[in-house]
Amino acid sequence: MALLNINGLSFAAGDRTILDGLNLALAEQEIHALLGANGTGKSTLAYLIMGCSGYVGSAGEIRFAGQPIDALPLHERAKLGITMAWQEPARFEGLRVEDYLALKSASDPADCLRRVGLEPDRYLQRAVDKTLSGGERKRIELASVLALQPRLAILDEPASGIDMLSLQEIVDVIQFLNKMQTTVLLITHRQEIAHIADRASLLCGGRIVLTGAPDAVAEQYRARRCLMCDGEACRA
Ligand code: ADP
Ligand code: MG
């Protein structure tokens, strides 16, 4: 049985259709890359899976471990074991890194920091605020996902932005998640990242237009462009 099963999911923002009958299934413990050009709706899909406020599908269904979760608020989905590392991590003025990681702790905060390339002695007492660089916040966000030991981790563009994680660092983080039996949805606009995954899907025109081996899917996506439609948006 699929851990995550998305069937016919549609979402519009204002009069703009972003997702249009999207289907996607993630197997238990799979690492699944979601590729798509900028603005195709990858983050929107992540917010719909998480249950962020304002993100309710106009059609379709999302099931997690067999259970429909569409009506559940974000914190209930988090309790089921769904978590996310945001493309733009939040800041929490006044909260120290150590406390932020402990909030979610199933694992040792220092160990989680080391696994994202941060020396615990230098970071545990820091505040999770604007004094951290974008890359440092991104790493701390990933550490918090590791700390939670989730069933499903959605990593939204883990390798984007300045001071980004290297491909090897992302491989290490994902392998560690995999060891904890976490299923990973790896969202990226970079085709080289997709090769880390077991399978990949391509999002274009509001739908998944291709799912398969990462090589085969990356073949249809180059330089931030869907080649199945030559960048014109599939089925538009
Ligand atoms: P991606 O992550 O693939 O780059 P996004 O999911 O961030 O794409 O955005 C998809 C499209 O939907 C973009 O054109 C974006 O401007 C638009 N969009 C996303 N959320 C909203 C919103 N709440 N209101 C209006 N437009 C939105
Ligand atoms: Mg995005």
PDB file of C-alpha atoms and ligand atoms in Angstrom:
ATOM      1  CA  MET A   1       0.000   0.000   0.000  1.00  0.00           C
ATOM      2  CA  ALA A   2       1.175   3.510  -0.774  1.00  0.00           C
ATOM      3  CA  LEU A   3       2.047   5.669   2.236  1.00  0.00           C
ATOM      4  CA  LEU A   4       0.837   8.784   0.450  1.00  0.00           C
ATOM      5  CA  ASN A   5      -1.839   8.632  -2.200  1.00  0.00           C
ATOM      6  CA  ILE A   6      -2.973  11.762  -3.984  1.00  0.00           C
ATOM      7  CA  ASN A   7      -5.909  11.403  -6.313  1.00  0.00           C
ATOM      8  CA  GLY A   8      -7.285  14.031  -8.681  1.00  0.00           C
ATOM      9  CA  LEU A   9      -6.052  16.956  -6.585  1.00  0.00           C
ATOM     10  CA  SER A  10      -6.905  20.416  -7.883  1.00  0.00           C
ATOM     11  CA  PHE A  11      -6.060  23.794  -6.409  1.00  0.00           C
ATOM     12  CA  ALA A  12      -6.641  27.325  -7.621  1.00  0.00           C
ATOM     13  CA  ALA A  13      -5.321  30.595  -6.255  1.00  0.00           C
ATOM     14  CA  GLY A  14      -7.760  33.313  -7.249  1.00  0.00           C
ATOM     15  CA  ASP A  15      -8.694  32.602 -10.868  1.00  0.00           C
ATOM     16  CA  ARG A  16      -5.450  30.773 -11.572  1.00  0.00           C
ATOM     17  CA  THR A  17      -5.492  26.970 -11.642  1.00  0.00           C
ATOM     18  CA  ILE A  18      -2.235  25.706 -10.145  1.00  0.00           C
ATOM     19  CA  LEU A  19      -2.951  21.992  -9.697  1.00  0.00           C
ATOM     20  CA  ASP A  20      -5.399  20.338 -12.036  1.00  0.00           C
ATOM     21  CA  GLY A  21      -6.334  16.760 -11.169  1.00  0.00           C
ATOM     22  CA  LEU A  22      -2.909  15.718  -9.921  1.00  0.00           C
ATOM     23  CA  ASN A  23      -2.195  12.061  -9.088  1.00  0.00           C
ATOM     24  CA  LEU A  24       0.831  10.907  -7.136  1.00  0.00           C
ATOM     25  CA  ALA A  25       1.554   7.864  -4.971  1.00  0.00           C
ATOM     26  CA  LEU A  26       4.581   7.418  -2.714  1.00  0.00           C
ATOM     27  CA  ALA A  27       5.490   3.934  -1.542  1.00  0.00           C
ATOM     28  CA  GLU A  28       6.489   3.286   2.052  1.00  0.00           C
ATOM     29  CA  GLN A  29      10.191   4.245   2.561  1.00  0.00           C
ATOM     30  CA  GLU A  30      10.593   5.469  -0.985  1.00  0.00           C
ATOM     31  CA  ILE A  31      12.723   8.471  -1.916  1.00  0.00           C
ATOM     32  CA  HIS A  32      10.697  10.232  -4.562  1.00  0.00           C
ATOM     33  CA  ALA A  33      11.950  13.294  -6.414  1.00  0.00           C
ATOM     34  CA  LEU A  34       9.433  15.842  -7.649  1.00  0.00           C
ATOM     35  CA  LEU A  35      10.853  17.807 -10.557  1.00  0.00           C
ATOM     36  CA  GLY A  36       9.275  20.811 -12.180  1.00  0.00           C
ATOM     37  CA  ALA A  37      10.055  24.250 -13.538  1.00  0.00           C
ATOM     38  CA  ASN A  38       9.798  27.301 -11.301  1.00  0.00           C
ATOM     39  CA  GLY A  39       6.195  28.271 -10.628  1.00  0.00           C
ATOM     40  CA  THR A  40       4.684  24.915 -11.624  1.00  0.00           C
ATOM     41  CA  GLY A  41       3.201  24.375  -8.154  1.00  0.00           C
ATOM     42  CA  LYS A  42       5.704  22.122  -6.366  1.00  0.00           C
ATOM     43  CA  SER A  43       5.640  24.133  -3.132  1.00  0.00           C
ATOM     44  CA  THR A  44       1.859  24.504  -3.438  1.00  0.00           C
ATOM     45  CA  LEU A  45       1.566  20.711  -3.545  1.00  0.00           C
ATOM     46  CA  ALA A  46       3.774  20.482  -0.446  1.00  0.00           C
ATOM     47  CA  TYR A  47       1.528  22.984   1.419  1.00  0.00           C
ATOM     48  CA  LEU A  48      -1.547  20.982   0.426  1.00  0.00           C
ATOM     49  CA  ILE A  49       0.002  17.756   1.754  1.00  0.00           C
ATOM     50  CA  MET A  50       1.020  19.520   4.997  1.00  0.00           C
ATOM     51  CA  GLY A  51      -2.376  21.201   5.378  1.00  0.00           C
ATOM     52  CA  CYS A  52      -1.132  24.779   5.585  1.00  0.00           C
ATOM     53  CA  SER A  53      -3.861  27.316   6.204  1.00  0.00           C
ATOM     54  CA  GLY A  54      -5.439  28.579   2.992  1.00  0.00           C
ATOM     55  CA  TYR A  55      -4.453  25.427   1.101  1.00  0.00           C
ATOM     56  CA  VAL A  56      -7.571  23.358   0.532  1.00  0.00           C
ATOM     57  CA  GLY A  57      -8.017  21.434  -2.684  1.00  0.00           C
ATOM     58  CA  SER A  58     -11.065  22.220  -4.820  1.00  0.00           C
ATOM     59  CA  ALA A  59     -11.225  18.579  -5.922  1.00  0.00           C
ATOM     60  CA  GLY A  60      -9.525  15.300  -5.168  1.00  0.00           C
ATOM     61  CA  GLU A  61      -8.276  13.498  -2.121  1.00  0.00           C
ATOM     62  CA  ILE A  62      -5.068  12.996  -0.157  1.00  0.00           C
ATOM     63  CA  ARG A  63      -4.674   9.763   1.789  1.00  0.00           C
ATOM     64  CA  PHE A  64      -1.892   9.047   4.246  1.00  0.00           C
ATOM     65  CA  ALA A  65      -1.419   5.426   5.324  1.00  0.00           C
ATOM     66  CA  GLY A  66      -4.881   4.737   3.935  1.00  0.00           C
ATOM     67  CA  GLN A  67      -6.620   7.526   5.843  1.00  0.00           C
ATOM     68  CA  PRO A  68      -8.084  10.620   4.116  1.00  0.00           C
ATOM     69  CA  ILE A  69      -6.327  13.632   5.653  1.00  0.00           C
ATOM     70  CA  ASP A  70      -7.922  16.472   3.675  1.00  0.00           C
ATOM     71  CA  ALA A  71     -10.009  17.619   6.627  1.00  0.00           C
ATOM     72  CA  LEU A  72      -7.154  17.483   9.165  1.00  0.00           C
ATOM     73  CA  PRO A  73      -5.346  20.653  10.249  1.00  0.00           C
ATOM     74  CA  LEU A  74      -1.566  20.884   9.974  1.00  0.00           C
ATOM     75  CA  HIS A  75      -0.850  19.855  13.580  1.00  0.00           C
ATOM     76  CA  GLU A  76      -2.960  16.701  13.228  1.00  0.00           C
ATOM     77  CA  ARG A  77      -1.065  15.768  10.079  1.00  0.00           C
ATOM     78  CA  ALA A  78       2.197  16.429  11.919  1.00  0.00           C
ATOM     79  CA  LYS A  79       1.046  14.019  14.635  1.00  0.00           C
ATOM     80  CA  LEU A  80       0.545  11.357  11.972  1.00  0.00           C
ATOM     81  CA  GLY A  81       4.233  11.823  11.091  1.00  0.00           C
ATOM     82  CA  ILE A  82       4.134  14.226   8.143  1.00  0.00           C
ATOM     83  CA  THR A  83       6.720  16.971   8.267  1.00  0.00           C
ATOM     84  CA  MET A  84       8.385  19.423   5.971  1.00  0.00           C
ATOM     85  CA  ALA A  85      11.584  21.406   5.520  1.00  0.00           C
ATOM     86  CA  TRP A  86      10.418  24.673   3.951  1.00  0.00           C
ATOM     87  CA  GLN A  87      11.919  26.261   0.882  1.00  0.00           C
ATOM     88  CA  GLU A  88      12.147  29.463   2.961  1.00  0.00           C
ATOM     89  CA  PRO A  89      12.624  28.421   6.592  1.00  0.00           C
ATOM     90  CA  ALA A  90      10.904  30.511   9.250  1.00  0.00           C
ATOM     91  CA  ARG A  91      12.738  32.436  11.950  1.00  0.00           C
ATOM     92  CA  PHE A  92      11.762  32.192  15.566  1.00  0.00           C
ATOM     93  CA  GLU A  93      12.939  35.280  17.415  1.00  0.00           C
ATOM     94  CA  GLY A  94      14.028  34.426  20.929  1.00  0.00           C
ATOM     95  CA  LEU A  95      14.208  30.668  20.437  1.00  0.00           C
ATOM     96  CA  ARG A  96      17.594  28.976  20.656  1.00  0.00           C
ATOM     97  CA  VAL A  97      18.612  26.285  18.176  1.00  0.00           C
ATOM     98  CA  GLU A  98      18.828  23.738  20.986  1.00  0.00           C
ATOM     99  CA  ASP A  99      15.240  24.439  22.085  1.00  0.00           C
ATOM    100  CA  TYR A 100      13.960  24.512  18.507  1.00  0.00           C
ATOM    101  CA  LEU A 101      15.392  21.036  17.873  1.00  0.00           C
ATOM    102  CA  ALA A 102      14.255  19.762  21.262  1.00  0.00           C
ATOM    103  CA  LEU A 103      10.667  20.832  20.462  1.00  0.00           C
ATOM    104  CA  LYS A 104      10.569  18.038  17.942  1.00  0.00           C
ATOM    105  CA  SER A 105      13.053  15.768  19.559  1.00  0.00           C
ATOM    106  CA  ALA A 106      13.113  12.075  19.098  1.00  0.00           C
ATOM    107  CA  SER A 107      16.872  12.275  18.462  1.00  0.00           C
ATOM    108  CA  ASP A 108      19.833  14.067  20.014  1.00  0.00           C
ATOM    109  CA  PRO A 109      19.912  17.721  18.771  1.00  0.00           C
ATOM    110  CA  ALA A 110      23.725  17.745  18.581  1.00  0.00           C
ATOM    111  CA  ASP A 111      23.762  14.635  16.404  1.00  0.00           C
ATOM    112  CA  CYS A 112      21.120  16.125  14.088  1.00  0.00           C
ATOM    113  CA  LEU A 113      23.196  19.304  13.687  1.00  0.00           C
ATOM    114  CA  ARG A 114      26.331  17.339  12.833  1.00  0.00           C
ATOM    115  CA  ARG A 115      24.420  15.470  10.134  1.00  0.00           C
ATOM    116  CA  VAL A 116      23.631  18.749   8.366  1.00  0.00           C
ATOM    117  CA  GLY A 117      27.212  19.986   8.593  1.00  0.00           C
ATOM    118  CA  LEU A 118      26.871  22.306  11.616  1.00  0.00           C
ATOM    119  CA  GLU A 119      29.181  22.046  14.619  1.00  0.00           C
ATOM    120  CA  PRO A 120      26.848  21.712  17.669  1.00  0.00           C
ATOM    121  CA  ASP A 121      29.135  23.722  19.986  1.00  0.00           C
ATOM    122  CA  ARG A 122      28.878  26.692  17.651  1.00  0.00           C
ATOM    123  CA  TYR A 123      25.133  26.490  16.998  1.00  0.00           C
ATOM    124  CA  LEU A 124      23.131  25.012  19.885  1.00  0.00           C
ATOM    125  CA  GLN A 125      23.019  28.313  21.795  1.00  0.00           C
ATOM    126  CA  ARG A 126      22.401  30.514  18.773  1.00  0.00           C
ATOM    127  CA  ALA A 127      18.993  32.133  18.270  1.00  0.00           C
ATOM    128  CA  VAL A 128      16.856  30.931  15.332  1.00  0.00           C
ATOM    129  CA  ASP A 129      16.574  34.497  14.024  1.00  0.00           C
ATOM    130  CA  LYS A 130      17.989  36.847  11.409  1.00  0.00           C
ATOM    131  CA  THR A 131      21.512  36.467  12.769  1.00  0.00           C
ATOM    132  CA  LEU A 132      21.644  33.078  11.005  1.00  0.00           C
ATOM    133  CA  SER A 133      22.393  33.097   7.290  1.00  0.00           C
ATOM    134  CA  GLY A 134      19.855  31.629   4.870  1.00  0.00           C
ATOM    135  CA  GLY A 135      21.995  28.535   4.446  1.00  0.00           C
ATOM    136  CA  GLU A 136      22.364  28.052   8.189  1.00  0.00           C
ATOM    137  CA  ARG A 137      18.601  28.297   8.685  1.00  0.00           C
ATOM    138  CA  LYS A 138      18.097  25.806   5.886  1.00  0.00           C
ATOM    139  CA  ARG A 139      20.457  23.371   7.608  1.00  0.00           C
ATOM    140  CA  ILE A 140      18.781  23.857  10.992  1.00  0.00           C
ATOM    141  CA  GLU A 141      15.420  23.262   9.350  1.00  0.00           C
ATOM    142  CA  LEU A 142      16.709  19.971   7.943  1.00  0.00           C
ATOM    143  CA  ALA A 143      18.144  19.080  11.358  1.00  0.00           C
ATOM    144  CA  SER A 144      14.680  19.608  12.817  1.00  0.00           C
ATOM    145  CA  VAL A 145      13.241  17.152  10.296  1.00  0.00           C
ATOM    146  CA  LEU A 146      15.870  14.591  11.325  1.00  0.00           C
ATOM    147  CA  ALA A 147      15.064  15.226  14.991  1.00  0.00           C
ATOM    148  CA  LEU A 148      11.424  14.383  14.410  1.00  0.00           C
ATOM    149  CA  GLN A 149      12.041  10.998  12.775  1.00  0.00           C
ATOM    150  CA  PRO A 150       8.932  11.467  10.627  1.00  0.00           C
ATOM    151  CA  ARG A 151       7.110   8.894   8.508  1.00  0.00           C
ATOM    152  CA  LEU A 152       7.033  11.327   5.600  1.00  0.00           C
ATOM    153  CA  ALA A 153       9.528  14.152   5.116  1.00  0.00           C
ATOM    154  CA  ILE A 154       8.858  16.714   2.406  1.00  0.00           C
ATOM    155  CA  LEU A 155      12.107  18.495   1.562  1.00  0.00           C
ATOM    156  CA  ASP A 156      11.269  21.587  -0.474  1.00  0.00           C
ATOM    157  CA  GLU A 157      14.317  22.670  -2.506  1.00  0.00           C
ATOM    158  CA  PRO A 158      16.897  21.536   0.076  1.00  0.00           C
ATOM    159  CA  ALA A 159      19.702  22.514  -2.306  1.00  0.00           C
ATOM    160  CA  SER A 160      18.696  26.009  -3.302  1.00  0.00           C
ATOM    161  CA  GLY A 161      19.803  29.421  -2.141  1.00  0.00           C
ATOM    162  CA  ILE A 162      23.152  30.839  -1.184  1.00  0.00           C
ATOM    163  CA  ASP A 163      25.462  28.758   0.962  1.00  0.00           C
ATOM    164  CA  MET A 164      23.453  25.724  -0.143  1.00  0.00           C
ATOM    165  CA  LEU A 165      23.983  22.115   0.821  1.00  0.00           C
ATOM    166  CA  SER A 166      26.100  20.110  -1.580  1.00  0.00           C
ATOM    167  CA  LEU A 167      24.705  17.129  -3.409  1.00  0.00           C
ATOM    168  CA  GLN A 168      26.739  14.854  -1.127  1.00  0.00           C
ATOM    169  CA  GLU A 169      25.349  16.520   2.017  1.00  0.00           C
ATOM    170  CA  ILE A 170      21.824  15.996   0.756  1.00  0.00           C
ATOM    171  CA  VAL A 171      22.594  12.370  -0.049  1.00  0.00           C
ATOM    172  CA  ASP A 172      23.855  11.921   3.544  1.00  0.00           C
ATOM    173  CA  VAL A 173      20.758  13.532   5.058  1.00  0.00           C
ATOM    174  CA  ILE A 174      18.439  11.443   2.899  1.00  0.00           C
ATOM    175  CA  GLN A 175      20.287   8.218   3.615  1.00  0.00           C
ATOM    176  CA  PHE A 176      19.967   8.930   7.327  1.00  0.00           C
ATOM    177  CA  LEU A 177      16.214   9.548   6.913  1.00  0.00           C
ATOM    178  CA  ASN A 178      15.961   6.347   4.941  1.00  0.00           C
ATOM    179  CA  LYS A 179      17.641   4.421   7.761  1.00  0.00           C
ATOM    180  CA  MET A 180      14.880   5.685  10.057  1.00  0.00           C
ATOM    181  CA  GLN A 181      12.366   4.299   7.539  1.00  0.00           C
ATOM    182  CA  THR A 182      11.242   7.773   6.554  1.00  0.00           C
ATOM    183  CA  THR A 183       9.604   8.241   3.156  1.00  0.00           C
ATOM    184  CA  VAL A 184      11.020  11.304   1.402  1.00  0.00           C
ATOM    185  CA  LEU A 185       9.404  13.639  -1.121  1.00  0.00           C
ATOM    186  CA  LEU A 186      12.373  15.532  -2.511  1.00  0.00           C
ATOM    187  CA  ILE A 187      11.198  18.681  -4.283  1.00  0.00           C
ATOM    188  CA  THR A 188      13.666  20.250  -6.667  1.00  0.00           C
ATOM    189  CA  HIS A 189      14.000  22.206  -9.899  1.00  0.00           C
ATOM    190  CA  ARG A 190      17.515  20.740 -10.393  1.00  0.00           C
ATOM    191  CA  GLN A 191      17.592  17.557 -12.460  1.00  0.00           C
ATOM    192  CA  GLU A 192      20.910  16.397 -10.965  1.00  0.00           C
ATOM    193  CA  ILE A 193      19.283  16.182  -7.514  1.00  0.00           C
ATOM    194  CA  ALA A 194      16.648  13.773  -8.829  1.00  0.00           C
ATOM    195  CA  HIS A 195      19.272  11.049  -9.285  1.00  0.00           C
ATOM    196  CA  ILE A 196      19.452  10.602  -5.504  1.00  0.00           C
ATOM    197  CA  ALA A 197      15.891   9.277  -5.569  1.00  0.00           C
ATOM    198  CA  ASP A 198      14.436   5.799  -6.141  1.00  0.00           C
ATOM    199  CA  ARG A 199      11.814   7.240  -8.482  1.00  0.00           C
ATOM    200  CA  ALA A 200      10.965  10.655  -9.836  1.00  0.00           C
ATOM    201  CA  SER A 201       7.921  12.506 -11.104  1.00  0.00           C
ATOM    202  CA  LEU A 202       7.647  15.530 -13.351  1.00  0.00           C
ATOM    203  CA  LEU A 203       5.083  18.231 -12.593  1.00  0.00           C
ATOM    204  CA  CYS A 204       3.865  20.314 -15.516  1.00  0.00           C
ATOM    205  CA  GLY A 205       0.563  21.952 -16.396  1.00  0.00           C
ATOM    206  CA  GLY A 206      -0.867  21.180 -12.947  1.00  0.00           C
ATOM    207  CA  ARG A 207      -0.370  17.430 -13.194  1.00  0.00           C
ATOM    208  CA  ILE A 208       2.236  14.727 -12.867  1.00  0.00           C
ATOM    209  CA  VAL A 209       3.032  14.082 -16.510  1.00  0.00           C
ATOM    210  CA  LEU A 210       5.662  11.391 -15.995  1.00  0.00           C
ATOM    211  CA  THR A 211       6.741   9.037 -13.186  1.00  0.00           C
ATOM    212  CA  GLY A 212       9.584   6.581 -13.425  1.00  0.00           C
ATOM    213  CA  ALA A 213      13.277   6.004 -12.918  1.00  0.00           C
ATOM    214  CA  PRO A 214      15.077   9.294 -12.118  1.00  0.00           C
ATOM    215  CA  ASP A 215      17.221   9.001 -15.278  1.00  0.00           C
ATOM    216  CA  ALA A 216      14.188   8.637 -17.513  1.00  0.00           C
ATOM    217  CA  VAL A 217      12.333  11.518 -15.857  1.00  0.00           C
ATOM    218  CA  ALA A 218      15.374  13.816 -15.804  1.00  0.00           C
ATOM    219  CA  GLU A 219      15.703  13.082 -19.523  1.00  0.00           C
ATOM    220  CA  GLN A 220      12.432  14.968 -20.045  1.00  0.00           C
ATOM    221  CA  TYR A 221      13.499  17.894 -17.898  1.00  0.00           C
ATOM    222  CA  ARG A 222      16.536  20.062 -18.504  1.00  0.00           C
ATOM    223  CA  ALA A 223      17.609  23.551 -17.542  1.00  0.00           C
ATOM    224  CA  ARG A 224      14.422  24.299 -15.580  1.00  0.00           C
ATOM    225  CA  ARG A 225      12.235  23.279 -18.472  1.00  0.00           C
ATOM    226  CA  CYS A 226       9.804  20.459 -19.195  1.00  0.00           C
ATOM    227  CA  LEU A 227      10.868  18.934 -22.506  1.00  0.00           C
ATOM    228  CA  MET A 228       7.643  16.980 -22.928  1.00  0.00           C
ATOM    229  CA  CYS A 229       5.951  20.268 -23.892  1.00  0.00           C
ATOM    230  CA  ASP A 230       9.093  22.248 -24.702  1.00  0.00           C
ATOM    231  CA  GLY A 231       8.354  24.573 -21.791  1.00  0.00           C
ATOM    232  CA  GLU A 232       4.830  25.434 -22.989  1.00  0.00           C
ATOM    233  CA  ALA A 233       3.095  23.774 -19.991  1.00  0.00           C
ATOM    234  CA  CYS A 234       1.762  20.297 -20.736  1.00  0.00           C
ATOM    235  CA  ARG A 235      -1.910  20.154 -21.731  1.00  0.00           C
ATOM    236  CA  ALA A 236      -2.195  23.955 -21.503  1.00  0.00           C
TER     237      ALA A 236
HETATM  238  P1  ADP B   1       7.119  26.140  -7.405  1.00  0.00           P
HETATM  239  O1  ADP B   1       7.348  25.738  -5.992  1.00  0.00           O
HETATM  240  O2  ADP B   1       6.968  24.981  -8.334  1.00  0.00           O
HETATM  241  O3  ADP B   1       8.160  27.102  -7.905  1.00  0.00           O
HETATM  242  P2  ADP B   1       4.786  27.445  -6.322  1.00  0.00           P
HETATM  243  O4  ADP B   1       3.971  26.342  -5.778  1.00  0.00           O
HETATM  244  O5  ADP B   1       5.555  28.268  -5.357  1.00  0.00           O
HETATM  245  O6  ADP B   1       5.720  26.909  -7.490  1.00  0.00           O
HETATM  246  O7  ADP B   1       3.834  28.426  -7.113  1.00  0.00           O
HETATM  247  C1  ADP B   1       3.040  28.004  -8.195  1.00  0.00           C
HETATM  248  C2  ADP B   1       2.320  29.189  -8.800  1.00  0.00           C
HETATM  249  O8  ADP B   1       1.224  29.537  -7.985  1.00  0.00           O
HETATM  250  C3  ADP B   1       3.170  30.438  -8.920  1.00  0.00           C
HETATM  251  O9  ADP B   1       2.852  31.067 -10.130  1.00  0.00           O
HETATM  252  C4  ADP B   1       2.738  31.268  -7.737  1.00  0.00           C
HETATM  253  O10 ADP B   1       2.893  32.630  -8.004  1.00  0.00           O
HETATM  254  C5  ADP B   1       1.295  30.878  -7.598  1.00  0.00           C
HETATM  255  N1  ADP B   1       0.776  30.919  -6.210  1.00  0.00           N
HETATM  256  C6  ADP B   1       1.134  30.101  -5.222  1.00  0.00           C
HETATM  257  N2  ADP B   1       0.449  30.372  -4.100  1.00  0.00           N
HETATM  258  C7  ADP B   1      -0.355  31.404  -4.391  1.00  0.00           C
HETATM  259  C8  ADP B   1      -1.312  32.166  -3.659  1.00  0.00           C
HETATM  260  N3  ADP B   1      -1.582  31.880  -2.372  1.00  0.00           N
HETATM  261  N4  ADP B   1      -1.947  33.166  -4.300  1.00  0.00           N
HETATM  262  C9  ADP B   1      -1.687  33.419  -5.611  1.00  0.00           C
HETATM  263  N5  ADP B   1      -0.809  32.740  -6.345  1.00  0.00           N
HETATM  264  C10 ADP B   1      -0.145  31.751  -5.761  1.00  0.00           C
HETATM  265 MG    MG B   2       8.825  26.131  -4.639  1.00  0.00          MG
END
